[in-house]
Coordinates of C-alpha atoms in Angstrom, one line a residue:
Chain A
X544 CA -83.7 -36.2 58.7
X545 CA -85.0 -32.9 56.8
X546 CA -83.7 -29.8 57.4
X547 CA -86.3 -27.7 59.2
X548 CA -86.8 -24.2 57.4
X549 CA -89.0 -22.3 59.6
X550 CA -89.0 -22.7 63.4
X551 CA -91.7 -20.7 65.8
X552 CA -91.3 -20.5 69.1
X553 CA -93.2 -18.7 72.0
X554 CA -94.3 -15.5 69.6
X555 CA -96.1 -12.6 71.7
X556 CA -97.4 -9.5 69.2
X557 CA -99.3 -7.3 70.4
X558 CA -100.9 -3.6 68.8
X559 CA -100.2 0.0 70.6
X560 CA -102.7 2.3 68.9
X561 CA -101.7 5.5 70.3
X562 CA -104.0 7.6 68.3
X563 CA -106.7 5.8 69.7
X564 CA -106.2 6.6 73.6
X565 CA -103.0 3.8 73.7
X566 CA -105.3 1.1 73.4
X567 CA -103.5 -2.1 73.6
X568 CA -104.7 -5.0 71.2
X569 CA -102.6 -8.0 72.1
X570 CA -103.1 -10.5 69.3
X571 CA -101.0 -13.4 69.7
X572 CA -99.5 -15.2 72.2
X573 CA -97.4 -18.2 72.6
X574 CA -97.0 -19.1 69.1
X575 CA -95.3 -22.0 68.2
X576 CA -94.4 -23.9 65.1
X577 CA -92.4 -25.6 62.5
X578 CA -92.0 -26.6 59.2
X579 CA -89.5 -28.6 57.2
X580 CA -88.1 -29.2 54.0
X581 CA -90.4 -30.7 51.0
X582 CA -93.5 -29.9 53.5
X583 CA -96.6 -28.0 53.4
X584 CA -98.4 -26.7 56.4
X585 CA -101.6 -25.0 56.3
X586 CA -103.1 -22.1 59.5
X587 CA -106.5 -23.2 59.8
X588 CA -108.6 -20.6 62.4
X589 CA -111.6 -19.0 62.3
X590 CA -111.2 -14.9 60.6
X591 CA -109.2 -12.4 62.8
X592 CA -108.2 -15.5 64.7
X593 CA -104.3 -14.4 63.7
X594 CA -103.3 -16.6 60.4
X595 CA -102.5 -13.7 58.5
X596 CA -100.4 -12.1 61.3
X597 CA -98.4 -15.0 62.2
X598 CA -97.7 -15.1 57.9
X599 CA -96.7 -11.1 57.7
X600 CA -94.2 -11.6 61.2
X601 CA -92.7 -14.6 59.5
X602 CA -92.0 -12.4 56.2
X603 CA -90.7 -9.7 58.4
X604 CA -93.5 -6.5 58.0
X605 CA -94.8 -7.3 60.9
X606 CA -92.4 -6.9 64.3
X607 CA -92.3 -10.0 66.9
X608 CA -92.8 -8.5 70.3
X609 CA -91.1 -11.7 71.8
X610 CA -90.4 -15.4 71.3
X611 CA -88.1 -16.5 68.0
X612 CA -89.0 -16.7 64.7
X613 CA -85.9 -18.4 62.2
X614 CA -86.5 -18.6 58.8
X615 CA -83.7 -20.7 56.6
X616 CA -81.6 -19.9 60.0
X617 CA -82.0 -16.3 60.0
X618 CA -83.7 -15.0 63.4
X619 CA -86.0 -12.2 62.3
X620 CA -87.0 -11.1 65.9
X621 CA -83.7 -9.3 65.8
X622 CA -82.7 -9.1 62.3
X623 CA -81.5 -6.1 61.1
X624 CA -83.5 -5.2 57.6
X625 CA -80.2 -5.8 55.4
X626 CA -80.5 -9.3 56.6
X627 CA -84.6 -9.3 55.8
X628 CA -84.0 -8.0 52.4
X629 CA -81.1 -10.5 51.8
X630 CA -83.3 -13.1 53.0
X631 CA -86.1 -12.1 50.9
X632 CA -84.0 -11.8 48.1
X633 CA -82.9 -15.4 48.2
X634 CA -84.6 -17.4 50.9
X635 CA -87.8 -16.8 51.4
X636 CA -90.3 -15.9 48.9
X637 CA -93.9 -14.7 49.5
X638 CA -97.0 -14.5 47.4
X639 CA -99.8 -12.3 48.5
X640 CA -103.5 -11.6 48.0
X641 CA -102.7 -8.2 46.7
X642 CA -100.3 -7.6 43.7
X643 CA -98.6 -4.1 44.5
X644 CA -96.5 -3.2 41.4
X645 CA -95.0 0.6 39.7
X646 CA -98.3 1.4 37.2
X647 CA -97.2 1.3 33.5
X648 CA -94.9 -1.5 33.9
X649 CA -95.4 -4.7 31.6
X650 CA -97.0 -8.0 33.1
X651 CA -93.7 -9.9 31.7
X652 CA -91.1 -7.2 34.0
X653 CA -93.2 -7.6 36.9
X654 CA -93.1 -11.1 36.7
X655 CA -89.5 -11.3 35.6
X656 CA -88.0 -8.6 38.6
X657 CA -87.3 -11.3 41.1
X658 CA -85.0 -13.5 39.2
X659 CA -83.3 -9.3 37.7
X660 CA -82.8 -8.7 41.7
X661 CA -80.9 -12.1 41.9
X662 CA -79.1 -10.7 38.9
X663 CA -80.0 -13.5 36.3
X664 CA -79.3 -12.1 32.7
X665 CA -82.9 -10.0 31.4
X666 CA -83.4 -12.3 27.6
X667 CA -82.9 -15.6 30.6
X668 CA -84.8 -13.9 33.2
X669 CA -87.7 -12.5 30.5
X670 CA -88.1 -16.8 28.9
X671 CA -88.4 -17.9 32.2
X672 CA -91.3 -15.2 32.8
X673 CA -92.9 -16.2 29.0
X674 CA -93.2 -19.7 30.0
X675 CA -94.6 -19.1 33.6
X676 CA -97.4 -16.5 32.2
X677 CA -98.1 -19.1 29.7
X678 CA -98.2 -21.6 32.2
X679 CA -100.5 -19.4 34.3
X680 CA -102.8 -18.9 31.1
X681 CA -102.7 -15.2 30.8
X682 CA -102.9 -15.0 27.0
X683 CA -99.7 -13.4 25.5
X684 CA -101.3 -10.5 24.4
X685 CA -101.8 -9.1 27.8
X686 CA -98.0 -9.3 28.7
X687 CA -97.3 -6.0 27.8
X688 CA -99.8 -4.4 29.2
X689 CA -99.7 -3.1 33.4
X690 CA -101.4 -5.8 35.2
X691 CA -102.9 -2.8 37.1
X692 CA -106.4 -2.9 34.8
X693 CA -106.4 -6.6 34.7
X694 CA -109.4 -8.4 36.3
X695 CA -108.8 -9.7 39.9
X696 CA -108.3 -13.5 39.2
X697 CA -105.6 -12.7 36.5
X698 CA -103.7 -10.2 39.0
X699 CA -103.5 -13.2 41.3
X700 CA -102.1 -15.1 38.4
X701 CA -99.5 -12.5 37.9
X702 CA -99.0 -12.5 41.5
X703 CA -98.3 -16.4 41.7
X704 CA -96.2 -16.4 38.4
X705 CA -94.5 -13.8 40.4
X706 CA -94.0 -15.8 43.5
X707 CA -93.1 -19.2 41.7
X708 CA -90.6 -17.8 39.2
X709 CA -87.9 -18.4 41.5
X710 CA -86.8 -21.3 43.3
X711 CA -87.5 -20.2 46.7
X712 CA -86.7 -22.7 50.1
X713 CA -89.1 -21.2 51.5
X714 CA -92.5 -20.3 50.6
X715 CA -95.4 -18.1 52.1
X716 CA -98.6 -18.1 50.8
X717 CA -101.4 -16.1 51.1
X718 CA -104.5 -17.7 49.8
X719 CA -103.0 -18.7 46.4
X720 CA -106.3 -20.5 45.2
X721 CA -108.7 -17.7 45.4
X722 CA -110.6 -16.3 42.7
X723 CA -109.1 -18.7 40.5
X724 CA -111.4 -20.8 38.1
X725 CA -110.9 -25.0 38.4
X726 CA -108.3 -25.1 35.4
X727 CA -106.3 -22.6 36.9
X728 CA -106.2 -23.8 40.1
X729 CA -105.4 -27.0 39.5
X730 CA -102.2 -25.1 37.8
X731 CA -101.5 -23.8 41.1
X732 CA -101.9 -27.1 42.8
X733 CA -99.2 -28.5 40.7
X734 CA -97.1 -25.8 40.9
X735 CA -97.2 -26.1 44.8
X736 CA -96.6 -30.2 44.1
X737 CA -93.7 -29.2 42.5
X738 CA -92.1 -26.9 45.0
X739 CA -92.6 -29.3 47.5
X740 CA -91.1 -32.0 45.6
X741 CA -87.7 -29.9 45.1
X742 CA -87.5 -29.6 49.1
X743 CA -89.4 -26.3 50.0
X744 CA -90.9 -25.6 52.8
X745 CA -94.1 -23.9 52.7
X746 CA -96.6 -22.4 54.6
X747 CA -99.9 -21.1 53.5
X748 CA -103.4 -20.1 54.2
X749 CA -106.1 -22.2 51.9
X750 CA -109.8 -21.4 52.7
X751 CA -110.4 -23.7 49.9
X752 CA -110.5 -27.3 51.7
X753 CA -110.1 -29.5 48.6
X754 CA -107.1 -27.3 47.8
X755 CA -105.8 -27.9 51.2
X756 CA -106.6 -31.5 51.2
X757 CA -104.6 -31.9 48.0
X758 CA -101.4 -30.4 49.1
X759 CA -101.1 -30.1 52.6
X760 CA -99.4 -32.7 55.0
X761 CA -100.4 -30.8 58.0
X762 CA -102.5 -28.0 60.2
X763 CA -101.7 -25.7 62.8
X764 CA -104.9 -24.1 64.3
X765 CA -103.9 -20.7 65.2
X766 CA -106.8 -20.4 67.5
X767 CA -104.7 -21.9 70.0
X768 CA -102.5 -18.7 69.8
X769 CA -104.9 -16.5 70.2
X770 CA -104.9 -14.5 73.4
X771 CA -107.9 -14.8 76.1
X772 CA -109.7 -11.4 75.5
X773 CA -110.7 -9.8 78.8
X774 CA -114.2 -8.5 78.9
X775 CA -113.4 -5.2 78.1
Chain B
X1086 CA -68.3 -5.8 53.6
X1087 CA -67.5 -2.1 54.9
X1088 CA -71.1 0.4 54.7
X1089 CA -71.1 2.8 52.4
X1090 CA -72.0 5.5 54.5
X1091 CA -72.3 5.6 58.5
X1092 CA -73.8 8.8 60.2
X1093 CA -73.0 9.0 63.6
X1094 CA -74.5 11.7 66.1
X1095 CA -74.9 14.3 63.1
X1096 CA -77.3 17.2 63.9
X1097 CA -77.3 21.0 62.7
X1098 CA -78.7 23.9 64.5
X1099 CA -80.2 26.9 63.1
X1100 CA -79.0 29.8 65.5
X1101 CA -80.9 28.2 68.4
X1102 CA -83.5 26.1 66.4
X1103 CA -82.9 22.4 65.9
X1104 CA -82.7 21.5 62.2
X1105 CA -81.6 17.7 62.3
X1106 CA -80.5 16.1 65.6
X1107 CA -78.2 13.1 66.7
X1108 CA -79.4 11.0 63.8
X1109 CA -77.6 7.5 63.5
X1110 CA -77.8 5.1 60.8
X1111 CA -75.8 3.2 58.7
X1112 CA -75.9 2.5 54.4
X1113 CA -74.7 -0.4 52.7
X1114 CA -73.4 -1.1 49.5
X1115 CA -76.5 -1.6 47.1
X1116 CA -79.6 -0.2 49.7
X1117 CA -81.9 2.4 49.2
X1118 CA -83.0 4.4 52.4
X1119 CA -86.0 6.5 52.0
X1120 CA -86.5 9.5 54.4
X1121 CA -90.4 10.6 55.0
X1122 CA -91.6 13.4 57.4
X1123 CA -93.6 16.1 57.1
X1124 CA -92.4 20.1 55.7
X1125 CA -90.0 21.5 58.6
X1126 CA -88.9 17.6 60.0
X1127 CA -85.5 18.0 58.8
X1128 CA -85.1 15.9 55.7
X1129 CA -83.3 18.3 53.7
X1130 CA -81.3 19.8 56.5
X1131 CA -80.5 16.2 56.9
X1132 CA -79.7 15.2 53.3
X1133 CA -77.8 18.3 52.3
X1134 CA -75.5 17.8 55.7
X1135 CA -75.2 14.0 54.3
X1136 CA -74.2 15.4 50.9
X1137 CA -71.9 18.4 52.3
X1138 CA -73.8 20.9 51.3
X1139 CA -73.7 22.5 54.4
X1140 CA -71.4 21.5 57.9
X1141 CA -73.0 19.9 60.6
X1142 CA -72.7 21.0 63.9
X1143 CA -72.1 18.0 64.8
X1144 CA -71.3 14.5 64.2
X1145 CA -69.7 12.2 62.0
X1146 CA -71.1 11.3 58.2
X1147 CA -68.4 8.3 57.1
X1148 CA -68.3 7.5 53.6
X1149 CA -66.5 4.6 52.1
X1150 CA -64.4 6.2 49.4
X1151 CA -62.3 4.3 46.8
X1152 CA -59.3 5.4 47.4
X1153 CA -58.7 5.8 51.0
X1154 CA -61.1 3.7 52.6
X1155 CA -63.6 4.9 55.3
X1156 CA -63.2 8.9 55.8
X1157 CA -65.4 11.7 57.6
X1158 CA -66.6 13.7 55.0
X1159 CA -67.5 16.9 57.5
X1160 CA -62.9 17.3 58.3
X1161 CA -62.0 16.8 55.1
X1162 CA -61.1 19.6 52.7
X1163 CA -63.6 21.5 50.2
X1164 CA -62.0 20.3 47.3
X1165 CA -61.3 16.9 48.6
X1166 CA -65.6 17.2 49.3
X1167 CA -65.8 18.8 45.9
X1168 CA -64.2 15.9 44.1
X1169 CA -66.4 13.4 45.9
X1170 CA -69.4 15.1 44.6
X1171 CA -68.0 15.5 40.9
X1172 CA -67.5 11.8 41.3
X1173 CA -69.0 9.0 43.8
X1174 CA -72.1 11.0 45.1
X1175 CA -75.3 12.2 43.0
X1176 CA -77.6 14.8 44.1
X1177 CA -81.0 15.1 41.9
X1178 CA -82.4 18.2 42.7
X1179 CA -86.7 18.3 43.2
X1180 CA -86.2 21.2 40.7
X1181 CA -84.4 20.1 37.6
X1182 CA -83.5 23.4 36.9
X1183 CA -81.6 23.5 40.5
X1184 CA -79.2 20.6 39.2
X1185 CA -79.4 21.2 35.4
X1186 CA -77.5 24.5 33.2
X1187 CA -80.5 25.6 31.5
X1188 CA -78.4 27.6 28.7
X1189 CA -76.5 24.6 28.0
X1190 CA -77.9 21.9 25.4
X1191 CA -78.9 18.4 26.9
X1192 CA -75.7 16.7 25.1
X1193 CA -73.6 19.3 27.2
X1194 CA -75.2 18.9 30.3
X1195 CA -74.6 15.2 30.8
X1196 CA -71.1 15.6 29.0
X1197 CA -70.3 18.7 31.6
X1198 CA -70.2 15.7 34.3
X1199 CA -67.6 13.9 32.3
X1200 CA -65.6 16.7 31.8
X1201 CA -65.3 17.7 35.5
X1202 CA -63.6 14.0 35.9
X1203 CA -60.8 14.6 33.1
X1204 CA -62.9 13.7 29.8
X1205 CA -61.4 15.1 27.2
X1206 CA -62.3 13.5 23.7
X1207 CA -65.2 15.2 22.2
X1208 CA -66.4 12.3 20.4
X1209 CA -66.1 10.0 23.1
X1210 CA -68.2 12.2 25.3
X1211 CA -71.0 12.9 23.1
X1212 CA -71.3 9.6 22.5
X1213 CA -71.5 9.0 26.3
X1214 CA -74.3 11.6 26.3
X1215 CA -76.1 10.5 23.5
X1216 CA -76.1 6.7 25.0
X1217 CA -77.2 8.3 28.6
X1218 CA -80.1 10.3 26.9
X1219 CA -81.2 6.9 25.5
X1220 CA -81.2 5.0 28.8
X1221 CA -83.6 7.9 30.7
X1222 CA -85.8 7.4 27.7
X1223 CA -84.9 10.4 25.8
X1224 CA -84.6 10.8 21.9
X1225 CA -81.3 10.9 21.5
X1226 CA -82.2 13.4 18.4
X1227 CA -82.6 16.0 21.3
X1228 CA -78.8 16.0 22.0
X1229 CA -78.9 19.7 21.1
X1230 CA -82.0 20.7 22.7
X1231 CA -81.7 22.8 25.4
X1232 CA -83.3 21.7 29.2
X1233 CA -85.7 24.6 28.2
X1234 CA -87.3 22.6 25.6
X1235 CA -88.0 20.0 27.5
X1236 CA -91.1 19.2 29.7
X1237 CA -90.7 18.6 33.3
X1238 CA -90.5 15.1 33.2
X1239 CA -88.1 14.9 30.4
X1240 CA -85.8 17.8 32.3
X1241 CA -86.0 15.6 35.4
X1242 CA -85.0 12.7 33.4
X1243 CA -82.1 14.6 31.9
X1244 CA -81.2 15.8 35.3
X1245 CA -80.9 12.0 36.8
X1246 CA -79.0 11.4 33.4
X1247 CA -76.4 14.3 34.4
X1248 CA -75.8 13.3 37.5
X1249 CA -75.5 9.1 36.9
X1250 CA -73.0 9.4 34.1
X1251 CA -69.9 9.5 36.3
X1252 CA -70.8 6.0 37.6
X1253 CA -71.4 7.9 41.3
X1254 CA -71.8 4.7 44.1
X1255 CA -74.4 6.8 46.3
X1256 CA -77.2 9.2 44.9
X1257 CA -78.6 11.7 47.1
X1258 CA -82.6 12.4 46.0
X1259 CA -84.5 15.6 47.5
X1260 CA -88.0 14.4 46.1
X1261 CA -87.2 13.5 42.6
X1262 CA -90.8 12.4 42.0
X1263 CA -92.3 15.8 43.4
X1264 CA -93.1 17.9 40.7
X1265 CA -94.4 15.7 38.0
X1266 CA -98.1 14.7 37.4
X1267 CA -98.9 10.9 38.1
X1268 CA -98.3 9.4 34.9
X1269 CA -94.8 10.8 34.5
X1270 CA -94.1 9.8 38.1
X1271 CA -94.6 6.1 37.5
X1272 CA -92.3 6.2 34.4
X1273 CA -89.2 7.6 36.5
X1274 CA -90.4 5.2 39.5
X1275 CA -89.3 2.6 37.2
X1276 CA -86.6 4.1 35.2
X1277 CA -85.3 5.2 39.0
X1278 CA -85.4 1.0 40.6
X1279 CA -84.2 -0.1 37.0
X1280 CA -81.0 2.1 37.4
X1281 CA -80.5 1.1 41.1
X1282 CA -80.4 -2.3 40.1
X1283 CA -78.5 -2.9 36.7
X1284 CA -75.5 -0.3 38.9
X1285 CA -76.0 -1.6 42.0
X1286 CA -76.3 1.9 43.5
X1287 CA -77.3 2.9 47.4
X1288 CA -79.2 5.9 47.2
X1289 CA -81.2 8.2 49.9
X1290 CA -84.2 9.3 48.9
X1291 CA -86.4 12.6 50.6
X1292 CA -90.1 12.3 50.1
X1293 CA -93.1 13.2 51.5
X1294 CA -94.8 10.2 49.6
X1295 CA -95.4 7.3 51.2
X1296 CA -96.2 5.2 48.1
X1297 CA -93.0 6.1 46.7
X1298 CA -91.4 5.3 48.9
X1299 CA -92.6 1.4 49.4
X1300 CA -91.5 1.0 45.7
X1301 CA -88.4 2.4 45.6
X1302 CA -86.6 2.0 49.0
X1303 CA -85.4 -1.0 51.4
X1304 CA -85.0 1.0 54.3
X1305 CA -87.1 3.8 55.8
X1306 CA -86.2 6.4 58.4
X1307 CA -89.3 9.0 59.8
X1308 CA -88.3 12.4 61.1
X1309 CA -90.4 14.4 63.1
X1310 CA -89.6 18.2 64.4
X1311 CA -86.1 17.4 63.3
X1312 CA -85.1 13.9 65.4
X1313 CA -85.6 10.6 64.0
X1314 CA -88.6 9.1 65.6
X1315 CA -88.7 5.8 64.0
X1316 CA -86.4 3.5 61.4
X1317 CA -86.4 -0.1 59.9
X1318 CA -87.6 -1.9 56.9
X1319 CA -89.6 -0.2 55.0
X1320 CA -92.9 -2.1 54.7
X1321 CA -92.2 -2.9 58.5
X1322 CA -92.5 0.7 59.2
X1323 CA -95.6 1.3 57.0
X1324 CA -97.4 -1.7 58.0
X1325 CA -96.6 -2.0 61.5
X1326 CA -95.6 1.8 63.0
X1327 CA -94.3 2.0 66.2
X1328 CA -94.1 5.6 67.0
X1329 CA -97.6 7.9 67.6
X1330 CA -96.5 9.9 64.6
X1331 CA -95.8 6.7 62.3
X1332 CA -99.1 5.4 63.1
X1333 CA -100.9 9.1 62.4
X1334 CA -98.7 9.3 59.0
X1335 CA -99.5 6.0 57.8
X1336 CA -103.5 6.1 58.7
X1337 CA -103.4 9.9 57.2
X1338 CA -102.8 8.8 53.7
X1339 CA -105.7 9.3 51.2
X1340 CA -107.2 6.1 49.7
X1341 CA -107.6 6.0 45.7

């Protein structure tokens, strides 16, 4: 029996935009899910239907308004955020569309910090980045350069090197295949194979249906947690 | 594990005008707490009551020390305060010349520090300096130099250098960031989570900047008209704000 690693249950969130008249945007409701060890789940669900929500309140920016959301046993409805960022650190890792990084700092650091913040030794921490980047195909000569001015599809290259340096349980990911040409994605893929074959249990959001055919046991429509809208 | 630092109902009037009141929170070992608000909200009231710079009027501000364990640094004695800010705590001053001696050479600066806590050997201490000059990336050639040589990055830089050399365990910041132009910013950003890392220090940071402090701190507190309005994780607070004012801050920022 595998270990489950993320367990939704009954999630409500709802938005309170006081500077807009305290208009109340409830946006989920009712959401339920899980996923275990050495799987990969994919939120399917039309835009704005709530895939990207769910993701952010399961990586903890986002604040659960009720129901329980354990990740690698924590509860993060209630967690206070030493437990988040010792859960980040360790547990849980997350790669997003955006890479958000200090300007001026070399590709090879920014790919390297994670396994620093675990507080693997920097020559260790700095070949383990080396082979990922390579892996990745960003040629070497861009390493030391910010990956601020790099083109959009290598940023999310940086940003998955990033995210798969470390050996995370669990895995979020935010449309890891986009704006990535066939070879590289097909690195991704494998990548993704791999995690899954060490026992993590991931989560993503794949626009891309051949990607998600490839490497995904499962869907969970989040349509169905999407709040009736009254006619207001 | 025992937090570093726990306020506890600590607020500080000004004659009949609130500067800080009843904040709570609690530091561990190893976390960096950013405090954002704007001009008048009571960060500095806040982080110079934390730092015993001036008494609270009320309240409790707990610090772990090494010694003793877990003591209330608003009742204990000046120089028992004193020796704790020689020692464990840091303050880095928005104005370098605030925390540096500008008629004292860069070398002496950061070896003035050492001296305060019983270094005697001249050699040993210079060498200190030098090697502390080299980790806030300046030339060590400069040892002589005095702070009014220096640009304001580089007197910043020496200023962080001054007050890490003691190995303190919690650095006070009052906008560290807030004088330098963009470029130089960056380069202290990451000179600033380098040094938090490799020493595993907890700092509290003051800024007005909210993209400084989504790189540099764990934890974020907002003050408004001197109370705490909202607290948490920092991207939780940025990304999701609770409060009216969180939600005006974080929609007010200017787009590049």
């Amino acid at each position: 029996m595998s270990k489950v690693m993320i367990e939704i249950s009954g999630v409500t969130k709802r938005f309170v935009l006081h500077n807009q008249g305290g208009a109340v945007l409830p946006v989920m409701q009712g959401a339920a899910l899980s996923v275990q060890e050495g799987e990969c789940v994919a939120l399917v669900g039309a835009s704005g239907a709530g895939k990207s929500t769910l993701m952010r309140m399961i990586w903890g920016n986002y604040r659960c308004d009720e129901g329980s959301i354990q990740v690698a046993g924590v509860e993060l409805c209630c967690a206070a955020p030493r437990e988040v960022i010792a859960l980040r650190r360790s547990k849980l890792g997350y790669v997003s569309q955006f890479l958000r990084v200090i300007p001026r700092v070399p590709t090879l650091d920014v790919v390297a910090e994670p396994l620093l913040a675990q507080g693997m030794d920097e020559l260790q921490a700095q070949a383990r980045a080396r082979a990922m980047l390579a892996r990745l195909n960003i040629p070497e000569r861009l390493w030391w350069l910010s990956p601020t001015t790099f083109s959009g599809g290598e940023q999310q290259r940086v940003n998955i090197a990033r995210g798969f340096i470390q050996d995370w349980p669990v895995m979020l990911l935010d449309e890891p295949t986009a704006s990535l040409d066939a070879g590289n994605r097909a690195v991704v893929l494998d990548l993704i194979a791999e995690a899954k074959a060490r026992g993590a249990a991931i989560l993503g959001i794949f626009h891309d249906a051949e990607a998600r055919a490839a490497v995904c046991d499962r869907e969970v429509d989040v349509t169905g947690f999407t709040p009736a809208r009254s006619a207001a | 594990m025992t937090p570093l630092l726990q306020v506890e109902g600590l607020s500080k009037f000004y004659g009949t005008h609130l500067g800080c009141g009843d904040v709570n929170f609690t530091l561990w070992p190893g976390e960096v707490m950013g405090i954002v608000g704007e001009s008048g909200s009571g960060k500095s009231t806040l982080l110079n009551c934390l730092a015993g710079h001036m008494a609270p009027d009320t309240g409790r501000v707990i610090f772990d020390t090494r010694t003793d364990g877990p003591r209330d640094t608003v009742t204990m004695t000046e120089p028992e305060r004193r020796w704790l800010a020689r020692t464990d705590w840091a303050f880095v001053h928005q104005n370098p010349r605030d925390g540096l001696r500008m008629n004292v050479s860069a070398g002496g600066n950061v070896g003035d520090r050492l001296m305060a806590v019983g270094a005697r050997h001249y050699g040993d201490i210079r060498r200190e300096a030098g090697d502390w000059l080299e980790r806030v990336e300046i030339d060590p050639t400069r040892i002589d130099d005095r702070p009014r040589a220096f640009s304001g990055g580089m007197q910043q830089r020496l200023q962080i250098a001054r007050n890490l050399v003691t190995g303190p365990r919690l650095v006070f910041m009052d906008e560290p960031t807030g004088g330098l132009d963009v470029s130089v910013q960056a380069r202290l950003l990451d000179l600033l989570r380098g040094l938090v890392r490799r020493l595993g220090l907890s700092a509290v940071i003051v800024t007005h900047d909210l993209a400084v402090v989504r790189l540099l701190a764990d934890r974020l507190m907002v003050m408004k008209d001197g109370c705490v309005v909202e607290q948490g994780l920092t991207d939780q607070v940025l990304d999701d704000p609770q409060h009216a004012y969180t939600q005006l801050l974080v929609s007010s920022v200017l787009q590049v």
